[in-house]
PDB file of C-alpha atoms in Angstrom:
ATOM      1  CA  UNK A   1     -38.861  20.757  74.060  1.00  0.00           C
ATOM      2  CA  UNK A   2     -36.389  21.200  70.812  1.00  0.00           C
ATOM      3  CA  UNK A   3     -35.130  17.818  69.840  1.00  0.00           C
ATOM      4  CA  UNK A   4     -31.550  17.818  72.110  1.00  0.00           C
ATOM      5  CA  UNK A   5     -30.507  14.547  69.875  1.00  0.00           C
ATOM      6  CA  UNK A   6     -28.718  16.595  67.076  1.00  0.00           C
ATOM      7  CA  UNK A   7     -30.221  14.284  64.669  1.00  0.00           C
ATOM      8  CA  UNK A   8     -32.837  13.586  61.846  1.00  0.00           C
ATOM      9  CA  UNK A   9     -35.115  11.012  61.359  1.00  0.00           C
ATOM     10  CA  UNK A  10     -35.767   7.850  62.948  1.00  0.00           C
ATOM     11  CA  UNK A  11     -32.873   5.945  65.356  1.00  0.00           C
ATOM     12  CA  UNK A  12     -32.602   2.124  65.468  1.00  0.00           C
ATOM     13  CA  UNK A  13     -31.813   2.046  68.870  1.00  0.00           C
ATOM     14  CA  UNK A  14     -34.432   4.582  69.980  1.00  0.00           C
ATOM     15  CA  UNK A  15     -37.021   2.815  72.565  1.00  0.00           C
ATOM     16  CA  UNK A  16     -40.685   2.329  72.606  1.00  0.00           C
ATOM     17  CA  UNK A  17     -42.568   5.588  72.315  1.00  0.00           C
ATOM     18  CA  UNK A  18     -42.783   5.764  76.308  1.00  0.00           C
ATOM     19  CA  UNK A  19     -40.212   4.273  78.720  1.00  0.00           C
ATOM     20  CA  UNK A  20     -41.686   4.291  82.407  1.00  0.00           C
ATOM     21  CA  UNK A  21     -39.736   5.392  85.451  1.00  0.00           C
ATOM     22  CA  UNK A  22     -38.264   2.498  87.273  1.00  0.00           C
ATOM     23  CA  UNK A  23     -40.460   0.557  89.826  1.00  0.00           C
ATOM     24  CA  UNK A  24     -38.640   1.411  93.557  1.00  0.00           C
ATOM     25  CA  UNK A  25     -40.467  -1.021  95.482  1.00  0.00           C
ATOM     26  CA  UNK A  26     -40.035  -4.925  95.952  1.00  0.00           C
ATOM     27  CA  UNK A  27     -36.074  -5.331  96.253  1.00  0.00           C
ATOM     28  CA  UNK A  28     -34.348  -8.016  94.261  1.00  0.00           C
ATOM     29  CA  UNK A  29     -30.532  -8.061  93.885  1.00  0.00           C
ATOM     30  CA  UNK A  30     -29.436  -8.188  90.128  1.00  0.00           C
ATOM     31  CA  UNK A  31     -27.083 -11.050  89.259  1.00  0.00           C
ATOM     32  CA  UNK A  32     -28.735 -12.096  85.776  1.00  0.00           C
ATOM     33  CA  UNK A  33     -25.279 -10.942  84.462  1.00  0.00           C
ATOM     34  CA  UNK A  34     -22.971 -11.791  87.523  1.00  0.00           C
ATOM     35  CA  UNK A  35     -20.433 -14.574  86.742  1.00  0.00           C
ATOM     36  CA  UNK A  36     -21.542 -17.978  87.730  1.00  0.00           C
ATOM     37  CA  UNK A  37     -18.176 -19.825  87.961  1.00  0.00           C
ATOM     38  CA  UNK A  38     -14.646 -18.389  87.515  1.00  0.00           C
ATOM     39  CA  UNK A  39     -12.345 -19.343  84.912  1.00  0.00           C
ATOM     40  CA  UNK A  40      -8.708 -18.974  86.321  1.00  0.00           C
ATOM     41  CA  UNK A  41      -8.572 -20.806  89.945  1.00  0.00           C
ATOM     42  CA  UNK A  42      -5.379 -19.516  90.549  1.00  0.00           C
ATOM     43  CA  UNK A  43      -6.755 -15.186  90.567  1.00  0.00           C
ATOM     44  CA  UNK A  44      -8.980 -13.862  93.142  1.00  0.00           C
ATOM     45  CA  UNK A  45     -12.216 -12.481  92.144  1.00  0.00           C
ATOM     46  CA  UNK A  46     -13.537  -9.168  91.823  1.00  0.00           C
ATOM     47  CA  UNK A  47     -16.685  -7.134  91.652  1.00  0.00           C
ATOM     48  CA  UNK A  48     -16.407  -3.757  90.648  1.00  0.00           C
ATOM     49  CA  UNK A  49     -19.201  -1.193  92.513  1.00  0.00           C
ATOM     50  CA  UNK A  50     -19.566   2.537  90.923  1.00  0.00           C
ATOM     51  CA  UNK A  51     -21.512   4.693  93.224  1.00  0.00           C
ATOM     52  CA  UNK A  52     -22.926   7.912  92.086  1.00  0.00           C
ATOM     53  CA  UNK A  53     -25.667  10.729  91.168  1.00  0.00           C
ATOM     54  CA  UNK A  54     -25.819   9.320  87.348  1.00  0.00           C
ATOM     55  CA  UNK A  55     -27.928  12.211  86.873  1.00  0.00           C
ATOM     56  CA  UNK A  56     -27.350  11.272  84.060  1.00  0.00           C
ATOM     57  CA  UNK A  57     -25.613   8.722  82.886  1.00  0.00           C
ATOM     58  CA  UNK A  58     -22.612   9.293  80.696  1.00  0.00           C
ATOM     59  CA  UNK A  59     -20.389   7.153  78.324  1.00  0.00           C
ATOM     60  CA  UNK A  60     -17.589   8.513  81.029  1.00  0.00           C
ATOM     61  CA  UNK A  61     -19.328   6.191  83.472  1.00  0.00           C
ATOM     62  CA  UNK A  62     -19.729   3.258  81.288  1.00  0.00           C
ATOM     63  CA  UNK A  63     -16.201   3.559  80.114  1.00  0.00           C
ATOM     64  CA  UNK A  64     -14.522   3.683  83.134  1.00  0.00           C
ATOM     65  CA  UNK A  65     -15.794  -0.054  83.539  1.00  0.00           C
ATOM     66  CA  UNK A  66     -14.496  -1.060  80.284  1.00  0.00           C
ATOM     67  CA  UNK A  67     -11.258   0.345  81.172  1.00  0.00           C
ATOM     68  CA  UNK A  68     -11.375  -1.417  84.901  1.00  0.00           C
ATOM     69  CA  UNK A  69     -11.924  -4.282  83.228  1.00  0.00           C
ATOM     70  CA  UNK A  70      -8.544  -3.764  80.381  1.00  0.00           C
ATOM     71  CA  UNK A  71      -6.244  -2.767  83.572  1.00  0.00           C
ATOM     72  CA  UNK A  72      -7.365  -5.966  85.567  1.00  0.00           C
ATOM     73  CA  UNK A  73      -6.931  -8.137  82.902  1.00  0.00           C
ATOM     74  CA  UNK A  74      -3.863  -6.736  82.098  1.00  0.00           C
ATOM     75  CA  UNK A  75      -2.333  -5.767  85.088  1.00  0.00           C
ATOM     76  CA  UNK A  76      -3.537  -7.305  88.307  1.00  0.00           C
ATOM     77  CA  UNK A  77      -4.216 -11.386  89.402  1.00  0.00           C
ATOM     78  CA  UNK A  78      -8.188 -10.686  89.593  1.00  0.00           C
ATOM     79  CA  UNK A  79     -10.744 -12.047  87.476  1.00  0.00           C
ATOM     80  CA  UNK A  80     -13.601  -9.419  86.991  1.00  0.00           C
ATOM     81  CA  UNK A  81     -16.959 -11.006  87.588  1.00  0.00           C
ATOM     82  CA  UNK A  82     -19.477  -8.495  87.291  1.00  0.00           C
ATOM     83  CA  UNK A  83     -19.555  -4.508  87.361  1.00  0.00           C
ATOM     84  CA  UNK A  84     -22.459  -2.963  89.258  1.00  0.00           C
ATOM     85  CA  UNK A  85     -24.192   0.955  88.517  1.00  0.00           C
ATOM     86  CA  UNK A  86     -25.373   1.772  92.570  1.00  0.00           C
ATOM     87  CA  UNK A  87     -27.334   5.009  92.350  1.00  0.00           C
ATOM     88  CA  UNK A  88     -27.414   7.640  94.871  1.00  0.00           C
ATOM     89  CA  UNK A  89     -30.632   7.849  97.057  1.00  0.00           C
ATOM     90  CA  UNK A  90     -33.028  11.155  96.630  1.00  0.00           C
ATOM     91  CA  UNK A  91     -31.602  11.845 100.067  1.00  0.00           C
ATOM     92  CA  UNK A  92     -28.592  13.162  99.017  1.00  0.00           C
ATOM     93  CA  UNK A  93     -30.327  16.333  98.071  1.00  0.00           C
ATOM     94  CA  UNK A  94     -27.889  17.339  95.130  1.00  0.00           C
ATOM     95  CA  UNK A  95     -28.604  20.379  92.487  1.00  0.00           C
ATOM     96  CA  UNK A  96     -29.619  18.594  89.365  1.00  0.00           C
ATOM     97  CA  UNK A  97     -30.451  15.505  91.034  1.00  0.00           C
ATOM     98  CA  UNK A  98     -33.304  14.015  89.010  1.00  0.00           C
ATOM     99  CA  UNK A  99     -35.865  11.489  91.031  1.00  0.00           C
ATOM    100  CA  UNK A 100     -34.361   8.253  92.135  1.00  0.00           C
ATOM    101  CA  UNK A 101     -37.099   6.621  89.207  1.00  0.00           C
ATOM    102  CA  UNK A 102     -35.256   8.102  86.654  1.00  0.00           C
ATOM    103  CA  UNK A 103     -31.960   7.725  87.352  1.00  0.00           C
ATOM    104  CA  UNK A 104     -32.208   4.060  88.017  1.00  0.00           C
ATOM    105  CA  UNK A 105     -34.619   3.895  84.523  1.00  0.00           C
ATOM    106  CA  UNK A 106     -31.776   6.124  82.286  1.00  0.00           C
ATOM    107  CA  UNK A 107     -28.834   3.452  83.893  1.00  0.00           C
ATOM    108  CA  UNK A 108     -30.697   0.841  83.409  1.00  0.00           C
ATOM    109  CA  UNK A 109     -31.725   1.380  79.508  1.00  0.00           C
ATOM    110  CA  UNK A 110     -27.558   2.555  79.266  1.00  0.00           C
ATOM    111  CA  UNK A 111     -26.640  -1.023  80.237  1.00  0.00           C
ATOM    112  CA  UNK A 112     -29.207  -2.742  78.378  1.00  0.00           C
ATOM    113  CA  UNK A 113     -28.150  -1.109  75.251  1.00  0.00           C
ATOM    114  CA  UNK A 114     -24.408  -0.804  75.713  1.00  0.00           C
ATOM    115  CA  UNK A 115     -23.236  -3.440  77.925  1.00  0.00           C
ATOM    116  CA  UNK A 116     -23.258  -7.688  78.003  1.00  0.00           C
ATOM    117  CA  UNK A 117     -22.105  -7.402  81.833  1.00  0.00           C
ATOM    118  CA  UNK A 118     -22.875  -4.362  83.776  1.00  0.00           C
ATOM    119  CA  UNK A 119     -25.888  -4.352  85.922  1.00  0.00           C
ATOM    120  CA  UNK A 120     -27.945  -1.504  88.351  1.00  0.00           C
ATOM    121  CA  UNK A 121     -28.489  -2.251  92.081  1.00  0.00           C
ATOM    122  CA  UNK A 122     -31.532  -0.512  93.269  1.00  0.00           C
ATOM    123  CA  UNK A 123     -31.380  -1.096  97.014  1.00  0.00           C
ATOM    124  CA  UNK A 124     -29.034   2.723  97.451  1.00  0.00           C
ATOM    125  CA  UNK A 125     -31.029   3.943  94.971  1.00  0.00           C
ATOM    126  CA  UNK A 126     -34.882   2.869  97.047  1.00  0.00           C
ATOM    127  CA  UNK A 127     -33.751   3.683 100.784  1.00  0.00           C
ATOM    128  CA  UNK A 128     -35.078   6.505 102.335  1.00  0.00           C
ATOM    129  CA  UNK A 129     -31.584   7.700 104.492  1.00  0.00           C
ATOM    130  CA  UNK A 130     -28.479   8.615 102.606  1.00  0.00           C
ATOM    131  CA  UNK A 131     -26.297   5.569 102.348  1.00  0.00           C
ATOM    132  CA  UNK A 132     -22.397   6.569 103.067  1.00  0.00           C
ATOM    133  CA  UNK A 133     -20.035   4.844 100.370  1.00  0.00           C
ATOM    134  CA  UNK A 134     -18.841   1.957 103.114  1.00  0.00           C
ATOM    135  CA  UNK A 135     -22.290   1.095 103.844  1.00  0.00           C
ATOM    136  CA  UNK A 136     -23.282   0.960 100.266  1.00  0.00           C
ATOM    137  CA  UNK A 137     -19.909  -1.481  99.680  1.00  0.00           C
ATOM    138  CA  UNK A 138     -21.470  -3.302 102.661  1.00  0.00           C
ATOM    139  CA  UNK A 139     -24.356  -4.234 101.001  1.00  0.00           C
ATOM    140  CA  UNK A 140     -22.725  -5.737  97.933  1.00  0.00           C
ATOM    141  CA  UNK A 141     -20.301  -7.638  99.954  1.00  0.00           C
ATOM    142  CA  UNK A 142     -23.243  -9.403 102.189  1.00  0.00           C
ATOM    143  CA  UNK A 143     -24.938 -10.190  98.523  1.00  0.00           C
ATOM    144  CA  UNK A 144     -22.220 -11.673  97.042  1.00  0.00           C
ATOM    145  CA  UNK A 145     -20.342 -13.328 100.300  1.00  0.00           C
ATOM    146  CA  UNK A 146     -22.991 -14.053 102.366  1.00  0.00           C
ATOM    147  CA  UNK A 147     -26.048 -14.880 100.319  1.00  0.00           C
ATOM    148  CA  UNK A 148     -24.575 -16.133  97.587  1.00  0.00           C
ATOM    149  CA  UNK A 149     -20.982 -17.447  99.514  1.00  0.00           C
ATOM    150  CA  UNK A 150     -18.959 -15.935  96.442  1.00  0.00           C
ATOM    151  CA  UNK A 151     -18.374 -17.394  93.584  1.00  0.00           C
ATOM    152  CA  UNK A 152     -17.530 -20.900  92.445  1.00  0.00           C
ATOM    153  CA  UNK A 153     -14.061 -21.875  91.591  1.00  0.00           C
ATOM    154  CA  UNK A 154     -12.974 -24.351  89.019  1.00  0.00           C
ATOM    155  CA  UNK A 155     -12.771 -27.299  91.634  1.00  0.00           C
ATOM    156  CA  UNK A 156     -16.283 -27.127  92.929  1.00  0.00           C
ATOM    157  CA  UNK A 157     -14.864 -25.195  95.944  1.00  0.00           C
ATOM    158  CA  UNK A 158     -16.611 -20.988  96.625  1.00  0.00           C
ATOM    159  CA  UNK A 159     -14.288 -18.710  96.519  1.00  0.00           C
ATOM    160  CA  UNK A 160     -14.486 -15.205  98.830  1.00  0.00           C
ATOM    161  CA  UNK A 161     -15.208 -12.638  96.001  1.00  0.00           C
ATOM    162  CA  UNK A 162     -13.191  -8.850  96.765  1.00  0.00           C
ATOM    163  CA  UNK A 163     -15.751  -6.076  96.419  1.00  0.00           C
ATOM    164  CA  UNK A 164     -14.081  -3.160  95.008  1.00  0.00           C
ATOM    165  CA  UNK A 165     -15.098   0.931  94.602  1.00  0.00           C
ATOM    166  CA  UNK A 166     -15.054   2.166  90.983  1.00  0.00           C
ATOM    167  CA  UNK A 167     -14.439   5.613  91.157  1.00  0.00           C
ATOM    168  CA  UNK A 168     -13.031   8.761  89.535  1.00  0.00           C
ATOM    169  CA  UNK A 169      -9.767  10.817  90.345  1.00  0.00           C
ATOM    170  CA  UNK A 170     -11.659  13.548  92.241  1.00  0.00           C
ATOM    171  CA  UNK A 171     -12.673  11.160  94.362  1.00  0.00           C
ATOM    172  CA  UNK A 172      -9.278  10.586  95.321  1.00  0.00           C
ATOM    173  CA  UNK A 173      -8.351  13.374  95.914  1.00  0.00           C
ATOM    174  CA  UNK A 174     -11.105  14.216  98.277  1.00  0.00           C
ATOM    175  CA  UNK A 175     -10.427  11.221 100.287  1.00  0.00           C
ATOM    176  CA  UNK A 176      -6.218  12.693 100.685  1.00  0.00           C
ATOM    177  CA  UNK A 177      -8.235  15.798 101.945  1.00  0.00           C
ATOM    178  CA  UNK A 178      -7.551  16.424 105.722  1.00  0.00           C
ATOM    179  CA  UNK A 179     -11.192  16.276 107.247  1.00  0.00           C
ATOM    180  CA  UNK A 180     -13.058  15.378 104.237  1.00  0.00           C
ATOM    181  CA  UNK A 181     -13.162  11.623 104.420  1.00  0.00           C
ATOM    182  CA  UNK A 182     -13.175  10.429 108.363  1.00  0.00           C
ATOM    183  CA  UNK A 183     -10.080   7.847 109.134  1.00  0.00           C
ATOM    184  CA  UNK A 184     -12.566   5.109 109.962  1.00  0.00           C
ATOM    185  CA  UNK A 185     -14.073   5.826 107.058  1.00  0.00           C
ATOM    186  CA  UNK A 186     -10.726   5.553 104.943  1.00  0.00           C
ATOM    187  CA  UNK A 187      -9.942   2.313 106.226  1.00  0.00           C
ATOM    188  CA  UNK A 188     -13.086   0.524 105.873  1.00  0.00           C
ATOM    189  CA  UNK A 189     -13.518   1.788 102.000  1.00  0.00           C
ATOM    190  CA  UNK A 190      -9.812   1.280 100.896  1.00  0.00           C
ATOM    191  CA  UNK A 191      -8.437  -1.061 103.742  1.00  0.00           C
ATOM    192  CA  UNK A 192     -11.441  -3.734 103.552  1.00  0.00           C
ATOM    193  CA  UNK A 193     -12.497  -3.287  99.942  1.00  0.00           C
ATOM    194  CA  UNK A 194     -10.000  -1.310  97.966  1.00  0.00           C
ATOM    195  CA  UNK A 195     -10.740   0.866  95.056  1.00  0.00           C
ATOM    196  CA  UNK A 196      -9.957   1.813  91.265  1.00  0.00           C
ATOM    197  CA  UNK A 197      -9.124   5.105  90.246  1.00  0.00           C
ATOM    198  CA  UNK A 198      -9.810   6.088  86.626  1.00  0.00           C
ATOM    199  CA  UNK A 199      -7.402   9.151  86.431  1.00  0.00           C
ATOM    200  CA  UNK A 200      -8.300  12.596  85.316  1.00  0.00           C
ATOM    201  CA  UNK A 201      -7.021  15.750  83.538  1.00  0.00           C
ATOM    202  CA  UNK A 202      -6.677  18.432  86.073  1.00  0.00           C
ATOM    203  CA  UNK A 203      -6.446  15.982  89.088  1.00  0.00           C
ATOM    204  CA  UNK A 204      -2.499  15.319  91.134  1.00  0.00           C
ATOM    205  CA  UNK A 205      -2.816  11.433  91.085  1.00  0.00           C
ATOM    206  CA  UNK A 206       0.773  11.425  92.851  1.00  0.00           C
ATOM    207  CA  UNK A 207      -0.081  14.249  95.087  1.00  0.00           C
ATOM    208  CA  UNK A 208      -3.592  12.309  96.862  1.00  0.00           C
ATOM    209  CA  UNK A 209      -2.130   8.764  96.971  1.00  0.00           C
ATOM    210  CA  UNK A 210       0.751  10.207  98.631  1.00  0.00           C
ATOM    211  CA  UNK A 211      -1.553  11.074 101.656  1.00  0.00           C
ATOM    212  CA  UNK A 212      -2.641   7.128 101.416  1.00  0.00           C
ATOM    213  CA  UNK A 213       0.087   5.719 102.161  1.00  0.00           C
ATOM    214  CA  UNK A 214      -1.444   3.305 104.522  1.00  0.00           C
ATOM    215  CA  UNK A 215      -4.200   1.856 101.782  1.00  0.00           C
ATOM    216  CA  UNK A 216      -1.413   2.178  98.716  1.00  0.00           C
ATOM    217  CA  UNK A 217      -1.837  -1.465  97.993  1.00  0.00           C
ATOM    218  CA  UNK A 218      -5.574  -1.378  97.805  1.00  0.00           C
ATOM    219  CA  UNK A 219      -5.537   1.395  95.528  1.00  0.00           C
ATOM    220  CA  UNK A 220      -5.161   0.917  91.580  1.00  0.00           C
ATOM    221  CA  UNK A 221      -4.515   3.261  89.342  1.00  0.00           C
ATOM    222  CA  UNK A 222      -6.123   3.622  85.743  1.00  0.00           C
ATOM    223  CA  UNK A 223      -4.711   5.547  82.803  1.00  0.00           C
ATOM    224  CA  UNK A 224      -6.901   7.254  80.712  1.00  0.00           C
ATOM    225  CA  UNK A 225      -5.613   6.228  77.330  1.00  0.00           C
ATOM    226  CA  UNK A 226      -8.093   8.406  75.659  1.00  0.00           C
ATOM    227  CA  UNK A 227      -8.922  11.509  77.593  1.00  0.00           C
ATOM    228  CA  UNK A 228     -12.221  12.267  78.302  1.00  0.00           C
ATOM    229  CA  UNK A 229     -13.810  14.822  80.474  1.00  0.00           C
ATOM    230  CA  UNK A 230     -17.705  14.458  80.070  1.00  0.00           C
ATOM    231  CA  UNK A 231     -19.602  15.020  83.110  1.00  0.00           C
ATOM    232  CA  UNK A 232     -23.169  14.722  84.652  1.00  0.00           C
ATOM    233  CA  UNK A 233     -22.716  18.759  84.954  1.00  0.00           C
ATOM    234  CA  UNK A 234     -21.689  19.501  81.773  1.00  0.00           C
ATOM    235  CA  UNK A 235     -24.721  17.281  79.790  1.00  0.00           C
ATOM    236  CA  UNK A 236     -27.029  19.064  82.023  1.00  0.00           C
ATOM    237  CA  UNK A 237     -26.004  22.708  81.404  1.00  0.00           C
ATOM    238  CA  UNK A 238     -26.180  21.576  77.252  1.00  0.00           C
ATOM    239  CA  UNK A 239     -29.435  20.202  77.975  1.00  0.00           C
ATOM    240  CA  UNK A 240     -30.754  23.694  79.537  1.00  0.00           C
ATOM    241  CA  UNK A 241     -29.178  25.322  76.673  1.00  0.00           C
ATOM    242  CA  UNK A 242     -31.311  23.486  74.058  1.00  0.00           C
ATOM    243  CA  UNK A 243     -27.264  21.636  72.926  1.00  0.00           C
ATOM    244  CA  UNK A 244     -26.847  18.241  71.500  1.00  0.00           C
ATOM    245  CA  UNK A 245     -25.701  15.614  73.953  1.00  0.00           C
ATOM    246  CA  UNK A 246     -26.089  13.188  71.141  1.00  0.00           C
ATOM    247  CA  UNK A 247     -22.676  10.682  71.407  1.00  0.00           C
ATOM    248  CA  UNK A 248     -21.613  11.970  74.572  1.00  0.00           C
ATOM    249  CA  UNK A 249     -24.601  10.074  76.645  1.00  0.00           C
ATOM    250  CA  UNK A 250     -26.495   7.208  74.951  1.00  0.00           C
ATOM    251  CA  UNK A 251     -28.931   7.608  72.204  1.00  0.00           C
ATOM    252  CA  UNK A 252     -31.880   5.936  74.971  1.00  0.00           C
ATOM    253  CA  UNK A 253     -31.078   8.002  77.726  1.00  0.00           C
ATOM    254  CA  UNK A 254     -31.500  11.383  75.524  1.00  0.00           C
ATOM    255  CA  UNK A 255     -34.776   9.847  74.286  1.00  0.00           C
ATOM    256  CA  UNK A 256     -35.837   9.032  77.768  1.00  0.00           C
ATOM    257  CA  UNK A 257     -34.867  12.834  79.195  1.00  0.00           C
ATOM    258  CA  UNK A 258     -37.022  14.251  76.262  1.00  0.00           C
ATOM    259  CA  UNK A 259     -40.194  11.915  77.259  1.00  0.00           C
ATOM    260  CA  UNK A 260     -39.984  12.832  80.594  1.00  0.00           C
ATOM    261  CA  UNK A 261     -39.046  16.722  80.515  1.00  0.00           C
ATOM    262  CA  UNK A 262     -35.571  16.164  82.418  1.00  0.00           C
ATOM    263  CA  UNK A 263     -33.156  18.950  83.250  1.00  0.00           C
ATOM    264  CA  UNK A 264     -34.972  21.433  81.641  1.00  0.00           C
ATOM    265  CA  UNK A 265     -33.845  23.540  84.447  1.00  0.00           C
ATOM    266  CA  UNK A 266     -31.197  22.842  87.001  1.00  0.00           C
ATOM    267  CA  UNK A 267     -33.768  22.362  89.479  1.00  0.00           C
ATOM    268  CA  UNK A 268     -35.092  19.285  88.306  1.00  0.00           C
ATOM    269  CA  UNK A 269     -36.550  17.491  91.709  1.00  0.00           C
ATOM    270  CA  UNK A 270     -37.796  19.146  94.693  1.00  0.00           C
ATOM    271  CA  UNK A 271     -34.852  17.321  95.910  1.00  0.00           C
ATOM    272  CA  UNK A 272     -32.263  19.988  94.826  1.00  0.00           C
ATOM    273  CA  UNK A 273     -31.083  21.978  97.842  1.00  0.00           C
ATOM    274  CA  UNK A 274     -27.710  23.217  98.827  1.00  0.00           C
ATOM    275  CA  UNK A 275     -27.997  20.321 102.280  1.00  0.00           C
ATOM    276  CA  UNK A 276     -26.745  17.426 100.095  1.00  0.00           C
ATOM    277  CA  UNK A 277     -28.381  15.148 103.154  1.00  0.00           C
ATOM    278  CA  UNK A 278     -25.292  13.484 103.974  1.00  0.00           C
ATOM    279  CA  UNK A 279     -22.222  13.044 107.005  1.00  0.00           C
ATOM    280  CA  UNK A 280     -20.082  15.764 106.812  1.00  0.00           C
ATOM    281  CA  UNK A 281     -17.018  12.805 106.898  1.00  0.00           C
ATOM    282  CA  UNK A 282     -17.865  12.273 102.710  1.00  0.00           C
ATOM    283  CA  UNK A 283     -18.273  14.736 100.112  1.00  0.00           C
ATOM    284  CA  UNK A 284     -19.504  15.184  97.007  1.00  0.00           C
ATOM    285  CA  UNK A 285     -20.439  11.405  94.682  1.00  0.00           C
ATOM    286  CA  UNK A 286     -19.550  11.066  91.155  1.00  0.00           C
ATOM    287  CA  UNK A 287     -22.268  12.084  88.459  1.00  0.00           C
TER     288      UNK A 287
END
């Protein structure tokens, strides 16, 4: 395969000579990085949860948190806690859609090497069914509320963390889609949980929330400062095409892709079919 870094010579962050797919068996929920005890008593905390193919990973994706994480601070009475990667299952029979192993293995060497906060959840990634976005935002809340009764607050007290969906503009606008997104659905993601919306060039921000009237409190809004349009899609077809991806994805996920012959082709699992394996109530995830 022609080196699809764009570079010469060796990288100092390139990883050992072979990086293993991720282990999908034995379940434990990631909170190495989670906050332990928040600092303002007087905000509410908040967990951020991106769900998606990550197939693969982009700086897009590990942005987005970054700029979550600016428009909270800046702009809202939360205190960010912890930021979570939740990979799609194989289930969800996308075109492109490498193994579960992989995905899980490039997200995790992205956060490892980029990130001081953001962690991958395996347990959407490992089960066997498709898990709808609600369910997925079910899990994290049991986790964090349940197991773990939220977080602690400055007076020794646990404080009821809010479990939030990272997502992109198109997701949006699918969800102000007559018929796309059931209203049951709708209610449970954005009425219980709430989301943030990283906006998009191309995408009518006004035009979806407009149709969401009823959540409009629960959804925030996210400026891209900096426009950027990398996708999933677009690294794949410059992969097939022998292109660099080299600073558009990071430097260990391009390594990792070479050592294990990734998207040579757009049919990279058996898993790629045109049934995407999921309710017809939610469309197409993110990556």
């Amino acid at each position: 395969m022609t080196d699809i870094t764009g570079g010469h010579g060796e990288d100092v962050h390139q990883p050992p000579a072979h990086i293993p797919p991720a282990p999908m068996e034995d379940y434990q929920f990631p909170e190495l990085r989670l906050k332990r005890k928040m600092d303002d008593p007087e905000k509410t905390p908040l967990l951020l949860v991106a769900c998606g193919s990550f197939s693969p990973i982009t700086y897009l994706h590990l942005r987005m948190f970054e700029m979550a994480a600016d428009y909270v601070k800046f702009s809202t009475n939360f205190e960010l806690i912890g930021g979570y990667l939740s990979p799609v299952s194989d289930a969800y029979r996308k075109a492109g859609l490498a193994a579960a192993e992989h995905r899980v293995a490039m997200c995790q060497l992205a956060v490892d090497q980029t990130s001081d906060w953001l962690m991958v959840d395996t347990w959407e990634p490992m089960q066997k069914a498709y898990q709808p976005t609600a369910v997925v935002l079910d899990h994290f809340d049991h986790e964090i509320n349940t197991v773990r009764e939220g977080i602690e607050a400055a007076d020794g007290t646990r404080k009821h963390v809010r479990i939030a969906l990272l997502a992109g503009a198109d997701l949006i606008h699918t969800m102000s889609t007559p018929g796309v997104w059931s209203e049951k659905d709708l209610d449970h993601i954005l009425g219980k949980y709430g989301s943030f919306i990283v906006e998009r060039s191309g995408t009518d921000i006004d035009e979806a929330l407009a149709a969401l009237q009823p959540w409009k409190d629960n959804i925030h809004v996210i400026q891209q400062l900096i426009q950027n349009d990398v996708s999933s899609t677009k690294i794949r077809l410059f992969l097939r095409r022998e292109m660099s991806v080299r600073y558009l994805i990071p430097v260990p996920v391009i390594r990792y892709i070479e050592q294990h012959r990734l998207y040579e082709d757009d049919s990279t699992t058996a898993n790629s079919t045109s049934d995407k394996g999921k309710g017809k109530q939610e469309p197409s995830k993110s990556g």
